[in-house]
Short mmCIF file of C-alpha atoms in Angstrom, two decimals:
data_model
loop_
_atom_site.label_atom_id
_atom_site.label_comp_id
_atom_site.label_asym_id
_atom_site.label_seq_id
_atom_site.Cartn_x
_atom_site.Cartn_y
_atom_site.Cartn_z
CA MET X 1 -22.67 -4.92 3.80
CA ALA X 2 -23.37 -8.48 2.69
CA LYS X 3 -21.19 -9.90 5.44
CA ASN X 4 -23.07 -7.85 7.99
CA GLN X 5 -26.33 -9.28 6.68
CA GLN X 6 -25.33 -12.91 7.16
CA THR X 7 -22.27 -15.15 7.38
CA GLU X 8 -22.16 -15.99 3.66
CA GLY X 9 -23.51 -12.99 1.82
CA HIS X 10 -24.51 -12.90 -1.82
CA VAL X 11 -24.31 -9.91 -4.13
CA ILE X 12 -25.91 -9.15 -7.50
CA GLU X 13 -24.01 -6.64 -9.61
CA ILE X 14 -25.96 -4.98 -12.46
CA VAL X 15 -23.65 -3.64 -15.17
CA ARG X 16 -23.90 -2.36 -18.72
CA LEU X 17 -20.96 -4.51 -19.83
CA GLY X 18 -19.56 -7.63 -18.23
CA SER X 19 -17.55 -10.65 -19.36
CA MET X 20 -18.27 -13.15 -16.56
CA PRO X 21 -21.63 -14.27 -15.16
CA GLN X 22 -20.30 -14.84 -11.64
CA TYR X 23 -17.18 -14.37 -9.53
CA VAL X 24 -16.09 -14.51 -5.89
CA HIS X 25 -14.75 -11.41 -4.16
CA GLN X 26 -13.44 -11.60 -0.58
CA GLY X 27 -15.54 -14.67 0.07
CA LEU X 28 -18.73 -13.20 -1.46
CA THR X 29 -20.40 -14.72 -4.51
CA VAL X 30 -21.18 -11.97 -7.03
CA SER X 31 -23.62 -12.61 -9.88
CA VAL X 32 -23.18 -10.23 -12.84
CA VAL X 33 -26.34 -9.24 -14.72
CA LYS X 34 -25.93 -7.53 -18.10
CA GLN X 35 -28.48 -4.90 -19.03
CA SER X 36 -28.24 -6.20 -22.60
CA ILE X 37 -31.07 -8.57 -21.73
CA LEU X 38 -33.23 -5.47 -22.17
CA SER X 39 -33.83 -3.84 -25.52
CA LYS X 40 -32.14 -0.49 -26.18
CA GLN X 41 -35.60 1.12 -26.35
CA ALA X 42 -36.55 -0.35 -22.99
CA TYR X 43 -33.27 0.72 -21.41
CA TYR X 44 -33.59 4.36 -22.43
CA SER X 45 -37.34 4.77 -22.00
CA GLY X 46 -37.56 3.30 -18.51
CA LEU X 47 -41.15 2.37 -19.29
CA LYS X 48 -40.94 -1.29 -20.38
CA ASN X 49 -41.47 -4.42 -18.36
CA TYR X 50 -38.31 -5.53 -16.55
CA ALA X 51 -39.84 -8.81 -15.41
CA ASP X 52 -36.85 -10.92 -16.54
CA LEU X 53 -34.37 -8.96 -14.45
CA GLU X 54 -36.68 -8.61 -11.48
CA ASN X 55 -37.46 -12.33 -11.53
CA LEU X 56 -33.75 -13.15 -11.54
CA VAL X 57 -33.17 -10.93 -8.50
CA LEU X 58 -36.13 -12.49 -6.69
CA LYS X 59 -34.87 -15.98 -7.53
CA VAL X 60 -31.36 -15.34 -6.14
CA GLN X 61 -32.62 -13.17 -3.25
CA PRO X 62 -29.28 -11.38 -2.76
CA ASP X 63 -28.23 -9.50 0.34
CA VAL X 64 -26.85 -6.64 -1.76
CA VAL X 65 -27.63 -5.32 -5.24
CA TYR X 66 -24.79 -3.20 -6.63
CA VAL X 67 -25.83 -1.09 -9.64
CA HIS X 68 -23.59 0.47 -12.29
CA ASP X 69 -26.03 2.51 -14.32
CA ARG X 70 -26.21 5.96 -15.86
CA ASN X 71 -29.94 6.10 -16.49
CA PRO X 72 -32.04 6.98 -13.42
CA HIS X 73 -35.22 6.19 -15.36
CA PHE X 74 -34.09 2.57 -15.51
CA SER X 75 -32.58 2.26 -12.04
CA GLY X 76 -35.24 4.07 -10.06
CA ASN X 77 -38.15 2.06 -11.40
CA ILE X 78 -36.60 -1.38 -11.08
CA LEU X 79 -34.90 -0.76 -7.73
CA ILE X 80 -38.12 0.44 -6.12
CA ASN X 81 -39.73 -2.84 -7.20
CA ILE X 82 -36.81 -4.88 -5.84
CA LYS X 83 -36.94 -2.94 -2.58
CA SER X 84 -40.63 -3.65 -2.09
CA SER X 85 -40.17 -7.36 -2.81
CA LEU X 86 -36.95 -7.78 -0.81
CA PRO X 87 -37.13 -5.21 2.02
CA LYS X 88 -34.00 -6.62 3.73
CA CYS X 89 -31.89 -6.33 0.58
CA LYS X 90 -29.44 -3.40 0.53
CA ILE X 91 -28.95 -1.50 -2.73
CA ILE X 92 -25.80 0.43 -3.68
CA GLY X 93 -25.76 2.68 -6.75
CA VAL X 94 -22.72 4.29 -8.37
CA TYR X 95 -22.69 7.91 -9.51
CA HIS X 96 -20.34 7.68 -12.47
CA SER X 97 -21.68 10.14 -15.05
CA PRO X 98 -23.09 13.69 -15.07
CA GLY X 99 -25.85 12.18 -17.21
CA GLN X 100 -27.31 10.65 -14.07
CA SER X 101 -28.17 13.96 -12.43
CA CYS X 102 -28.08 16.65 -15.13
CA PRO X 103 -31.16 17.03 -17.40
CA ASN X 104 -28.73 18.16 -20.10
CA ARG X 105 -26.48 15.18 -19.35
CA SER X 106 -23.27 17.19 -19.14
CA LEU X 107 -23.11 19.64 -16.20
CA ILE X 108 -21.95 22.16 -18.77
CA HIS X 109 -24.19 25.23 -18.72
CA SER X 110 -25.56 26.49 -22.02
CA GLU X 111 -23.18 29.47 -21.69
CA GLY X 112 -20.21 27.09 -21.61
CA ASN X 113 -19.24 27.21 -17.93
CA ILE X 114 -19.35 24.31 -15.47
CA CYS X 115 -22.60 24.05 -13.50
CA ASN X 116 -22.56 23.19 -9.78
CA GLY X 117 -25.21 20.55 -10.43
CA LYS X 118 -28.02 22.09 -8.40
CA LEU X 119 -31.31 20.75 -9.80
CA GLU X 120 -33.89 23.48 -10.23
CA ILE X 121 -36.65 23.31 -12.83
CA HIS X 122 -36.49 26.93 -14.04
CA SER X 123 -32.70 27.26 -14.42
CA CYS X 124 -32.26 23.74 -15.84
CA THR X 125 -35.07 24.38 -18.35
CA GLN X 126 -33.49 27.63 -19.52
CA CYS X 127 -30.13 25.88 -19.87
CA ARG X 128 -31.73 23.13 -21.95
CA ILE X 129 -33.40 25.63 -24.27
CA GLY X 130 -30.05 27.39 -24.73
CA LYS X 131 -28.34 24.15 -25.71
CA SER X 132 -31.09 23.20 -28.14
CA LYS X 133 -30.31 26.40 -30.06
CA GLY X 134 -26.79 25.19 -30.74
CA VAL X 135 -24.74 26.79 -27.98
CA LEU X 136 -22.94 23.46 -27.63
CA VAL X 137 -22.48 20.98 -30.44
CA GLY X 138 -21.56 17.33 -30.45
CA ARG X 139 -22.85 13.95 -29.44
CA MET X 140 -24.53 14.98 -26.20
CA THR X 141 -26.64 17.77 -27.71
CA ARG X 142 -27.40 15.86 -30.90
CA SER X 143 -28.81 12.97 -28.91
CA PHE X 144 -30.69 14.83 -26.20
CA SER X 145 -31.57 18.32 -27.48
CA LEU X 146 -35.07 19.52 -28.22
CA ASN X 147 -36.61 18.90 -31.62
CA THR X 148 -36.27 22.52 -32.73
CA GLU X 149 -37.69 21.87 -36.21
CA LYS X 150 -41.09 20.96 -34.78
CA LEU X 151 -41.01 23.72 -32.16
CA SER X 152 -39.56 26.45 -34.39
CA GLY X 153 -41.50 29.68 -34.14
CA ASN X 154 -43.46 28.62 -31.08
CA PRO X 155 -41.55 29.74 -27.95
CA LEU X 156 -44.36 28.68 -25.59
CA SER X 157 -44.35 25.12 -26.96
CA GLU X 158 -40.57 25.03 -26.72
CA LEU X 159 -40.66 26.19 -23.10
CA SER X 160 -43.43 23.74 -22.19
CA HIS X 161 -41.62 20.80 -23.80
CA ALA X 162 -38.30 21.63 -22.10
CA ASN X 163 -39.98 22.23 -18.74
CA PHE X 164 -41.80 18.87 -18.90
CA TYR X 165 -38.61 17.00 -19.79
CA THR X 166 -36.57 18.73 -17.08
CA SER X 167 -39.20 18.05 -14.41
CA ALA X 168 -39.39 14.36 -15.36
CA TYR X 169 -35.60 14.04 -15.29
CA ILE X 170 -35.30 15.61 -11.84
CA ASP X 171 -38.08 13.35 -10.53
CA ALA X 172 -36.30 10.30 -11.94
CA PHE X 173 -33.01 11.27 -10.25
CA ASN X 174 -34.75 11.75 -6.91
CA LEU X 175 -36.50 8.39 -7.30
CA TRP X 176 -33.12 6.73 -8.00
CA VAL X 177 -31.58 8.27 -4.87
CA ASP X 178 -34.57 7.30 -2.71
CA ALA X 179 -34.30 3.69 -3.87
CA LEU X 180 -30.65 3.42 -2.78
CA ASP X 181 -29.27 2.59 0.65
CA MET X 182 -25.83 3.88 -0.41
CA VAL X 183 -24.52 6.07 -3.22
CA GLN X 184 -20.91 5.35 -4.17
CA PHE X 185 -18.78 7.93 -5.99
CA HIS X 186 -15.19 7.99 -7.25
CA ALA X 187 -14.39 11.72 -7.49
CA GLN X 188 -14.47 14.10 -4.53
CA TRP X 189 -16.43 16.84 -6.34
CA VAL X 190 -19.47 14.52 -6.61
CA LYS X 191 -20.09 14.71 -2.85
CA ASP X 192 -20.86 18.44 -2.98
CA LEU X 193 -23.26 17.91 -5.91
CA LEU X 194 -25.16 15.14 -4.11
CA LEU X 195 -25.38 17.08 -0.85
CA LEU X 196 -26.56 20.16 -2.77
CA ASN X 197 -29.46 18.09 -4.09
CA GLY X 198 -30.57 16.81 -0.70
CA VAL X 199 -28.89 13.39 -0.61
CA GLN X 200 -28.25 12.38 3.00
CA GLU X 201 -24.56 12.42 3.87
CA GLU X 202 -24.79 9.08 5.67
CA LYS X 203 -25.76 7.50 2.32
CA LEU X 204 -22.53 8.56 0.63
CA ILE X 205 -19.48 6.32 0.10
CA TYR X 206 -16.27 7.71 -1.43
CA HIS X 207 -14.23 5.02 -3.15
CA PRO X 208 -11.11 6.18 -5.03
CA LEU X 209 -10.35 4.15 -8.12
CA GLU X 210 -7.08 2.35 -8.73
CA ALA X 211 -5.71 0.83 -11.90
CA VAL X 212 -4.10 -2.54 -11.20
CA TYR X 213 -2.29 -4.50 -13.91
CA ASN X 214 -0.11 -7.59 -14.04
CA PHE X 215 1.90 -6.13 -16.92
CA LYS X 216 5.36 -5.09 -15.72
CA LEU X 217 6.32 -1.68 -17.04
CA PRO X 218 9.89 -0.53 -17.69
CA GLU X 219 11.39 1.27 -14.72
CA ALA X 220 12.56 4.28 -16.70
CA LYS X 221 11.21 6.07 -19.75
CA SER X 222 13.40 6.80 -22.74
CA LYS X 223 12.68 8.39 -26.09
CA PRO X 224 11.96 5.82 -28.83
CA HIS X 225 14.44 5.24 -31.61
CA LEU X 226 12.92 7.95 -33.82
CA GLY X 227 13.75 10.51 -31.14
CA LYS X 228 10.18 11.82 -30.96
CA ILE X 229 8.32 12.79 -27.80
CA GLN X 230 5.15 10.67 -27.73
CA LEU X 231 1.83 12.26 -26.64
CA VAL X 232 -1.46 10.40 -26.15
CA CYS X 233 -5.09 11.50 -25.81
CA SER X 234 -7.71 8.86 -25.02
CA GLY X 235 -11.51 8.95 -25.16
CA ARG X 236 -14.63 9.04 -27.29
CA CYS X 237 -14.63 11.70 -29.99
CA THR X 238 -17.23 14.03 -28.56
CA ASN X 239 -17.44 17.67 -27.48
CA ILE X 240 -17.30 16.89 -23.76
CA LYS X 241 -13.86 15.30 -24.17
CA GLY X 242 -12.30 18.45 -25.61
CA GLN X 243 -10.33 17.01 -28.55
CA LEU X 244 -10.75 20.16 -30.66
CA ILE X 245 -9.21 22.29 -27.93
CA LEU X 246 -6.19 19.98 -27.88
CA LEU X 247 -5.88 19.98 -31.67
CA GLU X 248 -6.04 23.79 -31.82
CA ALA X 249 -3.30 23.96 -29.18
CA LEU X 250 -1.16 21.48 -31.16
CA GLU X 251 -1.74 23.45 -34.36
CA ASN X 252 -0.46 26.61 -32.63
CA LEU X 253 2.80 25.05 -31.44
CA ASP X 254 5.92 26.52 -33.05
CA SER X 255 7.30 24.56 -36.00
CA SER X 256 10.41 23.37 -34.17
CA THR X 257 8.29 21.80 -31.39
CA LYS X 258 6.03 20.07 -33.93
CA GLN X 259 9.08 18.35 -35.43
CA GLU X 260 9.91 16.82 -32.03
CA ILE X 261 6.56 15.16 -31.26
CA GLU X 262 4.07 12.52 -32.35
CA VAL X 263 0.49 12.61 -31.08
CA HIS X 264 -1.72 9.51 -30.83
CA PHE X 265 -5.45 9.28 -30.18
CA ILE X 266 -6.88 6.15 -28.54
CA GLY X 267 -10.59 5.50 -28.94
CA PRO X 268 -13.43 4.76 -31.35
CA GLY X 269 -13.33 6.15 -34.88
CA PHE X 270 -15.36 9.04 -36.17
CA ASP X 271 -19.15 9.01 -36.41
CA ALA X 272 -19.97 10.20 -39.93
CA ASP X 273 -23.23 11.75 -38.66
CA ASP X 274 -21.53 13.77 -35.91
CA GLN X 275 -20.44 17.27 -36.90
CA TYR X 276 -17.98 17.54 -34.01
CA ALA X 277 -16.31 14.23 -34.87
CA LEU X 278 -15.99 15.31 -38.50
CA GLN X 279 -14.31 18.56 -37.41
CA VAL X 280 -11.86 16.58 -35.30
CA GLY X 281 -11.10 14.25 -38.22
CA GLN X 282 -10.51 17.16 -40.58
CA LYS X 283 -8.18 18.85 -38.09
CA ILE X 284 -6.16 15.65 -37.55
CA ALA X 285 -5.78 15.25 -41.33
CA MET X 286 -4.19 18.72 -41.48
CA LEU X 287 -1.48 17.88 -38.92
CA ASP X 288 1.12 15.41 -40.17
CA PHE X 289 2.43 14.66 -36.66
CA VAL X 290 -1.00 13.61 -35.35
CA TYR X 291 -2.40 10.10 -35.89
CA PRO X 292 -6.15 9.31 -36.13
CA PRO X 293 -7.95 7.38 -33.35
CA LYS X 294 -6.89 3.79 -32.80
CA LEU X 295 -9.20 1.44 -30.90
CA LEU X 296 -7.23 -0.93 -28.66
CA ASN X 297 -8.26 -4.02 -26.75
CA PRO X 298 -8.12 -3.30 -22.99
CA GLU X 299 -5.26 -5.77 -22.49
CA ASP X 300 -3.19 -3.93 -25.11
CA VAL X 301 -3.50 -0.42 -23.66
CA GLN X 302 -0.61 -0.64 -21.19
CA ILE X 303 1.69 -2.19 -23.80
CA PHE X 304 0.85 0.67 -26.17
CA LEU X 305 1.54 3.26 -23.46
CA CYS X 306 4.84 1.84 -22.21
CA ASP X 307 6.98 3.99 -24.57
CA LYS X 308 4.78 7.10 -24.45
CA HIS X 309 5.67 10.23 -22.48
CA ILE X 310 2.75 12.62 -21.98
CA GLY X 311 -0.96 11.85 -21.52
CA ILE X 312 -3.44 14.64 -22.23
CA VAL X 313 -6.98 14.75 -20.83
CA PRO X 314 -8.66 17.98 -22.06
CA SER X 315 -12.16 17.10 -20.79
CA LEU X 316 -14.73 19.87 -20.71
CA TRP X 317 -17.22 18.09 -18.45
CA PRO X 318 -16.45 16.96 -14.89
CA GLU X 319 -15.05 13.43 -15.00
CA THR X 320 -16.21 10.99 -12.34
CA GLY X 321 -14.11 7.92 -13.10
CA PRO X 322 -10.50 8.95 -13.84
CA LEU X 323 -9.44 5.60 -15.34
CA VAL X 324 -7.66 7.23 -18.30
CA VAL X 325 -5.51 9.28 -15.95
CA LEU X 326 -4.75 6.18 -13.89
CA ASP X 327 -3.72 4.31 -17.05
CA PHE X 328 -1.33 7.14 -17.95
CA LEU X 329 0.13 7.34 -14.44
CA ASN X 330 0.49 3.58 -14.22
CA ALA X 331 2.54 3.71 -17.44
CA GLY X 332 4.89 6.28 -15.89
CA MET X 333 3.65 9.14 -18.07
CA LYS X 334 3.31 12.81 -17.25
CA VAL X 335 -0.33 13.93 -17.28
CA ILE X 336 -1.76 17.24 -18.46
CA SER X 337 -5.46 17.80 -17.86
CA SER X 338 -8.24 20.30 -17.45
CA PRO X 339 -9.19 21.08 -13.82
CA TYR X 340 -12.25 18.78 -13.93
CA ILE X 341 -10.65 15.37 -14.12
CA GLY X 342 -11.81 13.82 -10.83
CA ILE X 343 -8.35 12.97 -9.53
CA GLU X 344 -6.77 16.41 -9.35
CA HIS X 345 -4.14 15.71 -6.71
CA LYS X 346 -2.34 13.15 -8.91
CA VAL X 347 -2.19 15.18 -12.13
CA ILE X 348 1.14 16.82 -12.91
CA LYS X 349 -0.08 19.92 -14.73
CA HIS X 350 -3.43 21.63 -15.24
CA PHE X 351 -4.36 24.11 -17.95
CA ASN X 352 -7.11 26.68 -17.57
CA TYR X 353 -10.57 25.45 -18.51
CA ASN X 354 -11.30 25.72 -22.26
CA ASP X 355 -8.14 27.85 -22.75
CA VAL X 356 -6.33 26.87 -25.96
CA ASN X 357 -3.38 29.21 -25.40
CA ASP X 358 -2.78 28.01 -21.84
CA LEU X 359 -2.88 24.38 -23.00
CA LYS X 360 -0.38 25.22 -25.77
CA GLN X 361 2.02 26.81 -23.27
CA THR X 362 1.61 23.89 -20.83
CA LEU X 363 2.40 21.42 -23.63
CA GLU X 364 5.47 23.40 -24.69
CA ARG X 365 6.86 23.48 -21.15
CA GLN X 366 6.42 19.74 -20.66
CA ILE X 367 7.86 18.87 -24.08
CA ASN X 368 10.86 21.14 -23.58
CA GLU X 369 11.54 19.58 -20.17
CA LEU X 370 11.67 16.13 -21.76
CA LEU X 371 13.86 17.34 -24.64
CA ALA X 372 16.32 18.85 -22.17
CA LYS X 373 16.95 15.49 -20.46
#
């Protein structure tokens, strides 16, 4: 898009995390702006003054602004201002989290099934009220549920509060979409969700992700010297990632299979204030063949995976950026996942959604295949 604008285009890329202030990609200069220049309160409220960031954009006057952001309250407000000041500037936004479009930030209905993502005030409000009563537990509901202590015993207040929040969230998502010239997405299922909510098809760009590393992996896998099959699960310890489902399936394996495997978790440690994380930690402590989460530097991930055999991705919410799966595949590992992983055609085996017994049987088949070699 920048090259179509002029011979030497310039791009500003707004990201939550970034290690370099500027780089050149295919002849285009890309300036990276970290959102950390804003306070956490300002980032989440979407109500503060973003003059610093806006002034930087106006100073550079880019041809394209490329936004990685999961908060439509932030993006919509600032991008509308940029658009009015720089009408020729094109803006691309990335849909990379259900939190961008779902008022409950998960696309998991209060009854536990996957929602199609259709935004509708009444149904989304009812779903939110259901979650606030504890239908789902974990990080996402702890952070974003209603304050039930204040609203307890007053159903009308509870309904009014949830309805107001839902309406504001839907408005913010629509504002975000309106501010964008293009919406990029990395998983095919996202297209149906965006079209369902009135996003014009000509705005949509599908860009499949690829994991590219300089690290040379061994050509063939072999069991390590201890003779154990190595399994890995990666991700934050939160309900939407499904670690408890995996641990229950591992607990139900027959004793002979347990003796043949080691299971590793990659990711942040446990949040002492999170009930779900504490349950996961307690379950891991009960299983002597399962190791607690280990946080790795990005450059060490592929080295860690090079002697591992099976990657497990038991996500409960629809994943939009399947980088974990790509890491596993790039390391030559078999991959077992739920059906909502965003890169279905490359996954070796699926287990039925939220089905502990089916995951157990899938694990047993894959482990036995490796043991038979």
